[in-house]
XYZ file of C-alpha atoms in Angstrom:
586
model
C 24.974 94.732 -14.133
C 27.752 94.272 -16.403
C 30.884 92.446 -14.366
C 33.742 94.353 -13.497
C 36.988 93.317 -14.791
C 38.949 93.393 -11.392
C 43.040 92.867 -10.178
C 42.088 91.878 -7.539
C 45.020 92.791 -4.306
C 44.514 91.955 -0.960
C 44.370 94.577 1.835
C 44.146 92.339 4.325
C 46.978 91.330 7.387
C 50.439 92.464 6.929
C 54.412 90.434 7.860
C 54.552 91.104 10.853
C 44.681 90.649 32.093
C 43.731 91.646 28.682
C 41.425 94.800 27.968
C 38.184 93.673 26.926
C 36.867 93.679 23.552
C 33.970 95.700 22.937
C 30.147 94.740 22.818
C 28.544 93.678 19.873
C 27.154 96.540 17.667
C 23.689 97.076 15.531
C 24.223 95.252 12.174
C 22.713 96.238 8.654
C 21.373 93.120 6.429
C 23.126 93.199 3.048
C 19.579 93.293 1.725
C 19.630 97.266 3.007
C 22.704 98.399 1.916
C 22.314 99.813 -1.888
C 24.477 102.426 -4.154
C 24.374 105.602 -2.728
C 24.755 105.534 1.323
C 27.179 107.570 2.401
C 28.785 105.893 5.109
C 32.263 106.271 7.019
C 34.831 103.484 7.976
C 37.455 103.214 10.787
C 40.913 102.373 11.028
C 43.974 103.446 12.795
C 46.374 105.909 10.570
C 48.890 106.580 13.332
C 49.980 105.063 16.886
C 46.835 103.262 18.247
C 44.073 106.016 17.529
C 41.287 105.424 15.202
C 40.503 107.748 12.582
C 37.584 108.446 10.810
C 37.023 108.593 6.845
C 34.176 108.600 4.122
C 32.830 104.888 2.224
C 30.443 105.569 -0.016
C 28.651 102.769 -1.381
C 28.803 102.255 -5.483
C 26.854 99.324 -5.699
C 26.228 95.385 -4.499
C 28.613 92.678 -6.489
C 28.466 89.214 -7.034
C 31.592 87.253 -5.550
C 33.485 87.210 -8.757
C 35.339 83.611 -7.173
C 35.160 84.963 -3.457
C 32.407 83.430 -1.342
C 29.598 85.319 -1.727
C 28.529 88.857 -2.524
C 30.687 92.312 -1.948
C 30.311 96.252 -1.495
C 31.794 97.875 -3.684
C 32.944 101.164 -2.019
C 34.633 104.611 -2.614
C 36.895 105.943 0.242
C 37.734 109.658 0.689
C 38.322 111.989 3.530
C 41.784 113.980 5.035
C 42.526 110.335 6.564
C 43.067 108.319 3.012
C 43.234 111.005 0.289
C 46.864 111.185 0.294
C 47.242 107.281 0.243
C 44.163 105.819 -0.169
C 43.833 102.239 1.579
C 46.161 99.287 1.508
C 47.573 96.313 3.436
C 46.905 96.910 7.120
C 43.396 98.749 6.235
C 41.841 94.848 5.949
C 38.945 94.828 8.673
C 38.281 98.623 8.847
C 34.252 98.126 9.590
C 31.974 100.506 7.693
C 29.562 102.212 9.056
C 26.084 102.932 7.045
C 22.914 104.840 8.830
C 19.444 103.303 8.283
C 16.262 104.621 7.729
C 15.793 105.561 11.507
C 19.245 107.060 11.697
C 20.834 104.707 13.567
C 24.986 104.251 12.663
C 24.857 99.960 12.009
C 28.093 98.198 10.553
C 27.323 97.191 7.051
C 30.843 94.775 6.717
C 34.565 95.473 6.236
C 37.341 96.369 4.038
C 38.787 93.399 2.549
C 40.069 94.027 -1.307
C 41.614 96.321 -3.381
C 40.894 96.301 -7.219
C 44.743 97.822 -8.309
C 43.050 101.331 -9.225
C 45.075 104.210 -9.415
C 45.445 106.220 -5.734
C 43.887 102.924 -3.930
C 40.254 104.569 -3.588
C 38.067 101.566 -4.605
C 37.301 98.265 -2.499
C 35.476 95.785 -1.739
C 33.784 95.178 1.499
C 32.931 91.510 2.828
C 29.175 91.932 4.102
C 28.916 92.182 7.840
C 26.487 89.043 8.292
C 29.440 86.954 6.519
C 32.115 87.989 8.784
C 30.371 87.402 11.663
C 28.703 84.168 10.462
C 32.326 82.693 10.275
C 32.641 80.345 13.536
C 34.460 81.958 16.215
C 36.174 78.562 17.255
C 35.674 76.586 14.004
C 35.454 72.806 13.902
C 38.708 70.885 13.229
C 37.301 69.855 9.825
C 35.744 72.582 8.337
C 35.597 73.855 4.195
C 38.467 75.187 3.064
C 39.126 77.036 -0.188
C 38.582 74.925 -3.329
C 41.633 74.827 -5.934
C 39.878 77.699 -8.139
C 39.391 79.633 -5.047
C 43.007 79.075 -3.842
C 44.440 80.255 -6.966
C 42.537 83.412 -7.157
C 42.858 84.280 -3.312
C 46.635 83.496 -2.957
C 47.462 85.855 -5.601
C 46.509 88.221 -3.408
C 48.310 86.878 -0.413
C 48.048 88.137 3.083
C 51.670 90.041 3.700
C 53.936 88.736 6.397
C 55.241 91.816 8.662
C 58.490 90.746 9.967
C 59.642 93.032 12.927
C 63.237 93.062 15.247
C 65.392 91.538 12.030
C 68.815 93.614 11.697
C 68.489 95.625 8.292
C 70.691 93.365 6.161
C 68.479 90.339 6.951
C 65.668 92.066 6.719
C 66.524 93.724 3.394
C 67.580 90.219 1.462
C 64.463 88.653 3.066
C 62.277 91.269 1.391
C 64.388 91.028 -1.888
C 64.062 87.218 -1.769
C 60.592 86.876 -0.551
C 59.299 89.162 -3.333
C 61.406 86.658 -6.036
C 59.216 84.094 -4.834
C 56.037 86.066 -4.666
C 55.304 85.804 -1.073
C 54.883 89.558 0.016
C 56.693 90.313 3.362
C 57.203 93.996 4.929
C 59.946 94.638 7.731
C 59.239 96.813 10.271
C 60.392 98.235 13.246
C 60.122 96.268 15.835
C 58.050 98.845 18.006
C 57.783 102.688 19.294
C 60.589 103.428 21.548
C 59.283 102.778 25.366
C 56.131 100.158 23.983
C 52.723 101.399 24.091
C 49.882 100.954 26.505
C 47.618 97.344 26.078
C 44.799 98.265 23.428
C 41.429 97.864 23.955
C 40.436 95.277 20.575
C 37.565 97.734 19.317
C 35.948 97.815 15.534
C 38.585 100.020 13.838
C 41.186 98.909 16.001
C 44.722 97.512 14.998
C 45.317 93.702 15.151
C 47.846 91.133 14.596
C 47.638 87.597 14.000
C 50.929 86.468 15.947
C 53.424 83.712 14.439
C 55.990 85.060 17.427
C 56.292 87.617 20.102
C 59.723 88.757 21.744
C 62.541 89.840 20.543
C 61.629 89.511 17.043
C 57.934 90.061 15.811
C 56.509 87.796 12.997
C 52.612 88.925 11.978
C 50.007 89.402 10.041
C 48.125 93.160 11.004
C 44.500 94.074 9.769
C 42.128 95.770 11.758
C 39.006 94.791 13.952
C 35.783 94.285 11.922
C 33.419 93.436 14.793
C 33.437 92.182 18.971
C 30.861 90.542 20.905
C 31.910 90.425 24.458
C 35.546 88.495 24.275
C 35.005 87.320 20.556
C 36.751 89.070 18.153
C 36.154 89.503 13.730
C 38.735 90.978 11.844
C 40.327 91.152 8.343
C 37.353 90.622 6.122
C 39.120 88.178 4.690
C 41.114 84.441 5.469
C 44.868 84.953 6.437
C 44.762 81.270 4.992
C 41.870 79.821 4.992
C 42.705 76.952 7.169
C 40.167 76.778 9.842
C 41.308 75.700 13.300
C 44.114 78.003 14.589
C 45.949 78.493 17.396
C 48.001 81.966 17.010
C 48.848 85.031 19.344
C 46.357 87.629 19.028
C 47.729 90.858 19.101
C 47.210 94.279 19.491
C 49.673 96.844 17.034
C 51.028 100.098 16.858
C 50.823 101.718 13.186
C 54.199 104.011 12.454
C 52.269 105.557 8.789
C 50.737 104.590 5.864
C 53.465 104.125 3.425
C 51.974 105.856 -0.277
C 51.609 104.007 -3.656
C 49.568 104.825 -6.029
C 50.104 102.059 -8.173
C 47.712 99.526 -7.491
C 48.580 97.158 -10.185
C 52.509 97.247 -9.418
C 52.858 97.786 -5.834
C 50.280 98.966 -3.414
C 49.789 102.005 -0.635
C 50.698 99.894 2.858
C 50.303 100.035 6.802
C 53.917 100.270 8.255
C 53.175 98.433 11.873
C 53.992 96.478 14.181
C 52.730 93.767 16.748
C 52.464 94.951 20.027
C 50.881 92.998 23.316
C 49.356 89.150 23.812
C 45.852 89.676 24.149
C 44.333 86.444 23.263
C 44.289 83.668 20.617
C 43.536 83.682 17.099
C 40.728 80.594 17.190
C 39.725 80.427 13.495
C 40.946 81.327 10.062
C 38.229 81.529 7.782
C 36.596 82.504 4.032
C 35.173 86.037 5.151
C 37.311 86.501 8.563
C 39.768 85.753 11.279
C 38.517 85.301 14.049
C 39.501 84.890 18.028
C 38.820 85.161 21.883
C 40.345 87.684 24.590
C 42.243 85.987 27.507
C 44.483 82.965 27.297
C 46.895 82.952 24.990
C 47.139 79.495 22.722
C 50.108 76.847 23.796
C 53.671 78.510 23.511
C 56.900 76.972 22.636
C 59.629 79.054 24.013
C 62.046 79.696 21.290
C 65.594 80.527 22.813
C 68.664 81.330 19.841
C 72.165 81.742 21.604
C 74.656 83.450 18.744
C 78.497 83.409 19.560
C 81.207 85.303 17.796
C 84.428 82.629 18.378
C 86.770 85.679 17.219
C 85.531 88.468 19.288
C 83.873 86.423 22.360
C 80.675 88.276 21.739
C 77.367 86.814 22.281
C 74.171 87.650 21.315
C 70.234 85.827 22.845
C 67.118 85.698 20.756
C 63.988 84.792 22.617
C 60.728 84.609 21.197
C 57.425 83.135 22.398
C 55.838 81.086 19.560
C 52.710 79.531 18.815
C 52.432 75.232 18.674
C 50.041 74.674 15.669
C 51.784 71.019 15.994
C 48.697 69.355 17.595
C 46.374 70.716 14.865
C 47.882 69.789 11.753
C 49.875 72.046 11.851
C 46.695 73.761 9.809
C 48.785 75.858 7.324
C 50.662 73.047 6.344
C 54.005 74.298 8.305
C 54.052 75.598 11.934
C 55.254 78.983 13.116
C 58.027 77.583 14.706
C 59.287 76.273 11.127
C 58.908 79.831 10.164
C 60.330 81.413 12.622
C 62.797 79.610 14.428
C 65.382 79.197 10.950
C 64.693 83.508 10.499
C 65.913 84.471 14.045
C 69.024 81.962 13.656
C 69.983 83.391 10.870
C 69.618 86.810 12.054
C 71.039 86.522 15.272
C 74.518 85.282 12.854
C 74.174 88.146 11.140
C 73.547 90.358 14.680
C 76.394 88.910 16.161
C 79.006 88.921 13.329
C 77.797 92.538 12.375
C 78.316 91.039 9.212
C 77.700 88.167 6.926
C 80.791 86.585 5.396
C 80.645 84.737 2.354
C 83.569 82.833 4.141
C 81.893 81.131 7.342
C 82.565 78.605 9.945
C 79.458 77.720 11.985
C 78.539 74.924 14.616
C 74.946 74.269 15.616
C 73.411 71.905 18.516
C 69.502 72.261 18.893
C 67.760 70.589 21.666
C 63.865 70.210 22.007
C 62.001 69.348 24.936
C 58.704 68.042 24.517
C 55.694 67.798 27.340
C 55.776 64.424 29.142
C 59.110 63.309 28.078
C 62.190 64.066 30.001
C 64.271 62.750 26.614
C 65.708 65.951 25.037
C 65.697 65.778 21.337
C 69.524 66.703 20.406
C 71.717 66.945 17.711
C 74.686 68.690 16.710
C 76.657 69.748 13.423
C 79.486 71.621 11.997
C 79.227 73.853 8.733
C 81.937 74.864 6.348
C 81.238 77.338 3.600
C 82.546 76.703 0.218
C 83.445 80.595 -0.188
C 80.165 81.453 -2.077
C 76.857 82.489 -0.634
C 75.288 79.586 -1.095
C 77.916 77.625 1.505
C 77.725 80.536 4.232
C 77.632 78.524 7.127
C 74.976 80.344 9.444
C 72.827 79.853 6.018
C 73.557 76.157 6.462
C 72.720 75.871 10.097
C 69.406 77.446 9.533
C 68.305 75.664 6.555
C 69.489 72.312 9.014
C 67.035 74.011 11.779
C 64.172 74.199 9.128
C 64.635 70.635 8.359
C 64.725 69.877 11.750
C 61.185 71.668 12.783
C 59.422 69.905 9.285
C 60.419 66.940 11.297
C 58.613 68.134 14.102
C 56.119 69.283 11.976
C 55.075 65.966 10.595
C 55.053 63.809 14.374
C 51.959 61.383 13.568
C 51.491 60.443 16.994
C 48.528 62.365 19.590
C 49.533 64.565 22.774
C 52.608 65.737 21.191
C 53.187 69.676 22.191
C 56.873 71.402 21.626
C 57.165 72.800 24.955
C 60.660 74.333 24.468
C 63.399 74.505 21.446
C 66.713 75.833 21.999
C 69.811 76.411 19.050
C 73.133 77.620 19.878
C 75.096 78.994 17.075
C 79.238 79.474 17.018
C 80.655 81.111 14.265
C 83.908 81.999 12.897
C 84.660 83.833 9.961
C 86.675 82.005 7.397
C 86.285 78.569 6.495
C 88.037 76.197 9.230
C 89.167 73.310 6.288
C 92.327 71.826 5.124
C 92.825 69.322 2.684
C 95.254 65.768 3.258
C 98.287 65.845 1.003
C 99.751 62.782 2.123
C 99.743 59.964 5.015
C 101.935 57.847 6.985
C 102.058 54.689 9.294
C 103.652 51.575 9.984
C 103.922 49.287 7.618
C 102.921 46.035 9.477
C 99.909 45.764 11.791
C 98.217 43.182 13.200
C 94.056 42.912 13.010
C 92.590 44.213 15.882
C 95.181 46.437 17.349
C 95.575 50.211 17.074
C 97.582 51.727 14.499
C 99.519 55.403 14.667
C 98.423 57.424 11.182
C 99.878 61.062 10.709
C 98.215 62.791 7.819
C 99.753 65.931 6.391
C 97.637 68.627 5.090
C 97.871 71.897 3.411
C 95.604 74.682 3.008
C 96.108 78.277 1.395
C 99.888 77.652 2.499
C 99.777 76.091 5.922
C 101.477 73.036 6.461
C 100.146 70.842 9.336
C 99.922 67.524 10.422
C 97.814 65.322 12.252
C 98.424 62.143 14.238
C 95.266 59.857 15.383
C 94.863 56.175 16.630
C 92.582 53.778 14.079
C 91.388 51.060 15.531
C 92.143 47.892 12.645
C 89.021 45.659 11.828
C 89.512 42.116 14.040
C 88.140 40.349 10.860
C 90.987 41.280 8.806
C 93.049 38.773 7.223
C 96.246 38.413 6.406
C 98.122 40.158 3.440
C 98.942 43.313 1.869
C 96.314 46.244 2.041
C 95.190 49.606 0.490
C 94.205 51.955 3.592
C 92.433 54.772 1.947
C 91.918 58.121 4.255
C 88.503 60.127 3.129
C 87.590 63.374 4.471
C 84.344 65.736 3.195
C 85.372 68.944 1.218
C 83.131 72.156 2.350
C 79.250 72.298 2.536
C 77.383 73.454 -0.565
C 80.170 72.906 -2.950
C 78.358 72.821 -5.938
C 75.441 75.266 -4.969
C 75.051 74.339 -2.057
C 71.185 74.536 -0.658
C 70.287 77.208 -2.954
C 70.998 80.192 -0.368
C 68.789 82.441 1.038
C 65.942 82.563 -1.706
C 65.875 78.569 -1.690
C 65.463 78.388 2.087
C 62.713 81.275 1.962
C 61.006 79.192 -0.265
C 60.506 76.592 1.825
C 59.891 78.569 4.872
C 57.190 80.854 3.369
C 55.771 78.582 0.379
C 57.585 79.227 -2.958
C 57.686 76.793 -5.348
C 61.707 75.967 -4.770
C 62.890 74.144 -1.444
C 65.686 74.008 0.383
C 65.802 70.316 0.998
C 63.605 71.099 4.485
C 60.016 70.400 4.217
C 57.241 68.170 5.642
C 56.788 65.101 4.676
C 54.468 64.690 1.312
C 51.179 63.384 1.757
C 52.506 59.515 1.006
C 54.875 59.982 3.646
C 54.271 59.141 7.470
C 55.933 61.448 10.008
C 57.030 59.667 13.086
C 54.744 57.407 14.748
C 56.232 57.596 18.538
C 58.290 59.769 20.165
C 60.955 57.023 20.511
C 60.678 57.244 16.740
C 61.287 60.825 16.723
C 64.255 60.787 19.070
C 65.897 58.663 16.297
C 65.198 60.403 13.293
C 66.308 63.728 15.191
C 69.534 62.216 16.747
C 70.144 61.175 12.937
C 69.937 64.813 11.832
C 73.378 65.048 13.320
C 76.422 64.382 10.743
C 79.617 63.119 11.317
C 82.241 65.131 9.224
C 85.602 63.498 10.082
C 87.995 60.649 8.366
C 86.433 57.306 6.925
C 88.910 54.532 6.807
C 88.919 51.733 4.002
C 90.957 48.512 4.167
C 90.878 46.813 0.769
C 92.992 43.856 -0.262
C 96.095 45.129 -2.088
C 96.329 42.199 -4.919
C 93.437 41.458 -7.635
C 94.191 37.660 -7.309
C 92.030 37.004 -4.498
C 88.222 36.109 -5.421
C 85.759 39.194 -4.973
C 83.896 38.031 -1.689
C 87.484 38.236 -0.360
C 88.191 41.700 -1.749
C 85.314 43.334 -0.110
C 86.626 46.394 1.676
C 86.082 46.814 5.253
C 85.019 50.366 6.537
C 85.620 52.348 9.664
C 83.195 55.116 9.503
C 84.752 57.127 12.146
C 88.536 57.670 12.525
C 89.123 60.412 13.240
C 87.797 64.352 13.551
C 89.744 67.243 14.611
C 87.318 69.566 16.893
C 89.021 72.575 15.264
C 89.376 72.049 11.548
C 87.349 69.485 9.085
C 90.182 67.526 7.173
C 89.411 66.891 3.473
C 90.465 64.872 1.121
C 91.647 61.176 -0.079
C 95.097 59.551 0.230
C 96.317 56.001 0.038
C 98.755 54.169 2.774
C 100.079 50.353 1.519
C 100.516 48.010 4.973
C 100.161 44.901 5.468
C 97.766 43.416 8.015
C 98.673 40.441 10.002
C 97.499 37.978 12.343
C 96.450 39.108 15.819
């Protein structure tokens, strides 16, 4: 049969006491299932109800660089005509009768080939899905490089629920620069909806976060047996052991293109109730168990508006993938603990100022320590978008969880992480103009400095003690004041699209990240309490005492440094200025 030329687009998941699944249902062998059958699939249109619609069977293809063998199918009926089938429709099991008349599940929607109206697909044979392990080894095969760079094209879209609609808008706009698909969505029918029942043609979610904000990827149920769940048809990515939120969802509509090629028809949903976990991620399924839900890190953002006195709480419960590699090569809490920081800035603000003050302290708390992982930092803007300061705080926070991320040590589990965000619009910097002090000091005593500063008009001044080196000796010094300008001056982190990069993939980062693969994370947690201590920047005065006259041999004009003398809680001082003193015996 002469090969297809196909564009290929996935339809699988989208961004985004338990009921029991269902029992197993009869199966059809791929070796049955030929051009012809007319046969009908499930899925849910609307709310949580399945709906019926034809899937007639064109022929049996080879894998073209999937895994194996695929349906190739035709879908019609009052259900898909107007839309045809889309992200969100990955899963829907098909339905074929055999020779006796008995309904068996031939396999599941998993592809799109970019046809016009969305009516063609291709169906991952039943016997594959459910031939995927439903708790997979920790080493198992993953995709090989050709694979990968056929399958990601058609990557799984993120459904991103809860985010205020300017956040959500330039997190679309800047996801889609970098290629990674991501839908925002609601984040759920007003008053909930009741626990679902995870049945073949039945919404589901593969949870990154559950809360206040939603973070998921929705397909539909393939196939149960008992508590063991198949769904997608397809890998969400292919990394084997996984440890997500399985979810039930509630579909709002089927959003219509009938561009394949450019843009395709879509579910519009959104993650609803825990169910279970998400136990594997495989080549021809996801797969999962009913009940307990996997280990949780509870994700807590506090938001405070200095001007107004307003405050606005994130919580979210979030999956630990920590202990397994993380398998995807970055947790969900890298993902979605910098996205509801900066959202809950934008929340609280009701707006996002290019000019923007923010501080940040984070604190982790890890199982079987009582050491809380802390550090805290202040964020000037430079007046461009790339130096909002909310923006800076959360590409700090990503930094901070690929830290976590790449903890080398066994046992460790992220039991709770906390960030709480001040902001003030305006940027809360002045520059030094000039400085004074005495002119004679002795080493090792305290001298009185007043710096003057000046910024868009205002006049100030400051007046600190610095502490004089005891090593000092006598003679005639340069005392030179130092202060940092604001963050991102320059360009800054690259903004929004550079951090999205790194959060979802793209091929720019924001100067977060894991470690690379000839770098060692930290080897004990005593190791980790240092390196995320040192994540915390001092952004006040440096002092420099350097001998005045040129006549004095070079091991004697070293300078000597005080790294710290002096920060103002309320405004970072810039800058550089010179005193002349003279230092003398103490």
């Amino acid at each position: 049969m002469r090969r297809l030329a196909l564009i290929l687009a996935t339809l699988g998941a989208s961004v985004a006491g338990a009921p029991a699944a269902q029992a197993a249902a009869p199966i059809m062998p791929l070796s049955d299932v030929h051009a012809g059958m007319h046969c009908t699939a499930l899925s849910v249109i609307h709310g949580t109800t399945i709906s019926s619609f034809d899937a007639d069977v064109i022929d049996v293809v080879d894998g073209l660089g999937l895994d194996g063998p695929a349906i190739l199918v035709r879908v019609s009926g009052p259900a898909v005509d107007g839309t045809g089938i889309g992200p969100g429709f990955s899963g829907s099991p098909i339905y074929c009768d055999d020779s006796h008349g008995v309904s068996r599940n031939i396999g599941a929607i998993a592809f799109g080939l970019g046809d016009y109206g969305n009516k063609l697909s291709l169906a991952t044979p039943i016997q594959a899905v459910i031939g995927e392990p439903v708790t997979p080894p920790a080493r198992m095969r993953t995709l090989s490089r050709r694979e990968s760079a056929s399958i990601r094209r058609l990557a799984t879209p993120l459904t991103v629920s809860g985010l205020t609609p300017l956040l959500a808008q330039r997190l679309t706009a800047a996801a889609r620069a970098q290629g990674v698909p991501v839908y925002a969505s609601p984040a759920g029918p007003l008053g909930s909806f009741p626990r679902q029942q995870l049945r073949p043609g039945a919404s589901v979610a593969a949870g990154l976060a559950s809360g206040n904000l939603g973070f998921s990827a929705i397909g539909t149920v393939t196939y149960t047996d008992g508590n063991a769940v198949w769904a997608f048809g397809h890998p969400l990515d292919a990394a084997g052991r996984r440890a997500l939120l399985m979810q039930d969802a509630y579909v709002y509509t089927v959003v219509n293109n009938p561009n394949g090629d450019l843009g395709t028809t879509y579910k519009l949903a959104a993650a609803g109730h825990d169910l279970g976990t998400v136990t594997g991620d495989s080549l021809n399924a996801i797969t999962g168990l009913v009940g307990a839900l996997p280990p949780i890190t509870e994700l807590t953002i506090r938001a405070a508006d200095l001007d107004t006195g307003k405050v606005e709480h994130t919580r979210a419960k979030v999956p630990d993938e920590i202990a397994l590699g993380p398998p995807s090569g970055i947790s969900p809490l890298g993902i979605v603990a910098s996205t509801a920081l900066a959202d809950a800035g934008v929340r609280v603000l009701q707006s996002d100022p290019l000019r923007e003050t923010a501080t940040m302290c984070v604190r982790v708390a890890v199982d079987g320590h009582a050491r809380v992982l802390r550090f805290c930092n202040r964020y000037v803007g430079d007046g461009s978008f790339f130096g909002n300061g909310g923006l800076l705080a959360a590409s700090d926070l990503d930094s901070a969880t690929a830290l976590l991320d790449s903890v080398q040590f066994p046992g460790f589990r992220v039991r709770s992480l906390s960030a709480s965000l001040d902001l003030r619009r305006g940027l809360a910097q002045t520059f030094m103009t000039g400085a004074s002090a005495r002119r004679k000091v002795a080493a090792g005593h305290r001298l009185g400095v007043t710096v003057r500063t000046l910024m868009r008009g205002e006049r100030r001044r400051f007046t600190f003690k610095l502490n004089v080196p005891r090593h000092l000796r006598p003679g005639r010094y340069r005392l030179t004041l130092t202060g940092p300008g604001p963050d991102g001056t320059g360009g800054g982190g690259g903004g929004l699209a550079a951090l999205l990069a790194a959060l979802l993939g793209g091929p720019e980062g924001a100067g977060g990240g894991p470690p690379g693969p000839s770098e060692l994370g930290p080897a004990s947690f005593a190791d980790l309490a240092s390196q995320f201590a040192r994540m915390g920047k001092y952004d006040g005065l440096a002092a420099t005492f350097t001998r005045a006259r040129r006549r004095h041999p070079p091991h004697r004009r070293l300078p000597a440094l005080v790294e710290r003398a002096y920060r103002n809680s309320a405004l970072r001082i810039g800058g550089r200025v010179t005193i002349r003193l003279r230092v003398t015996r103490p």
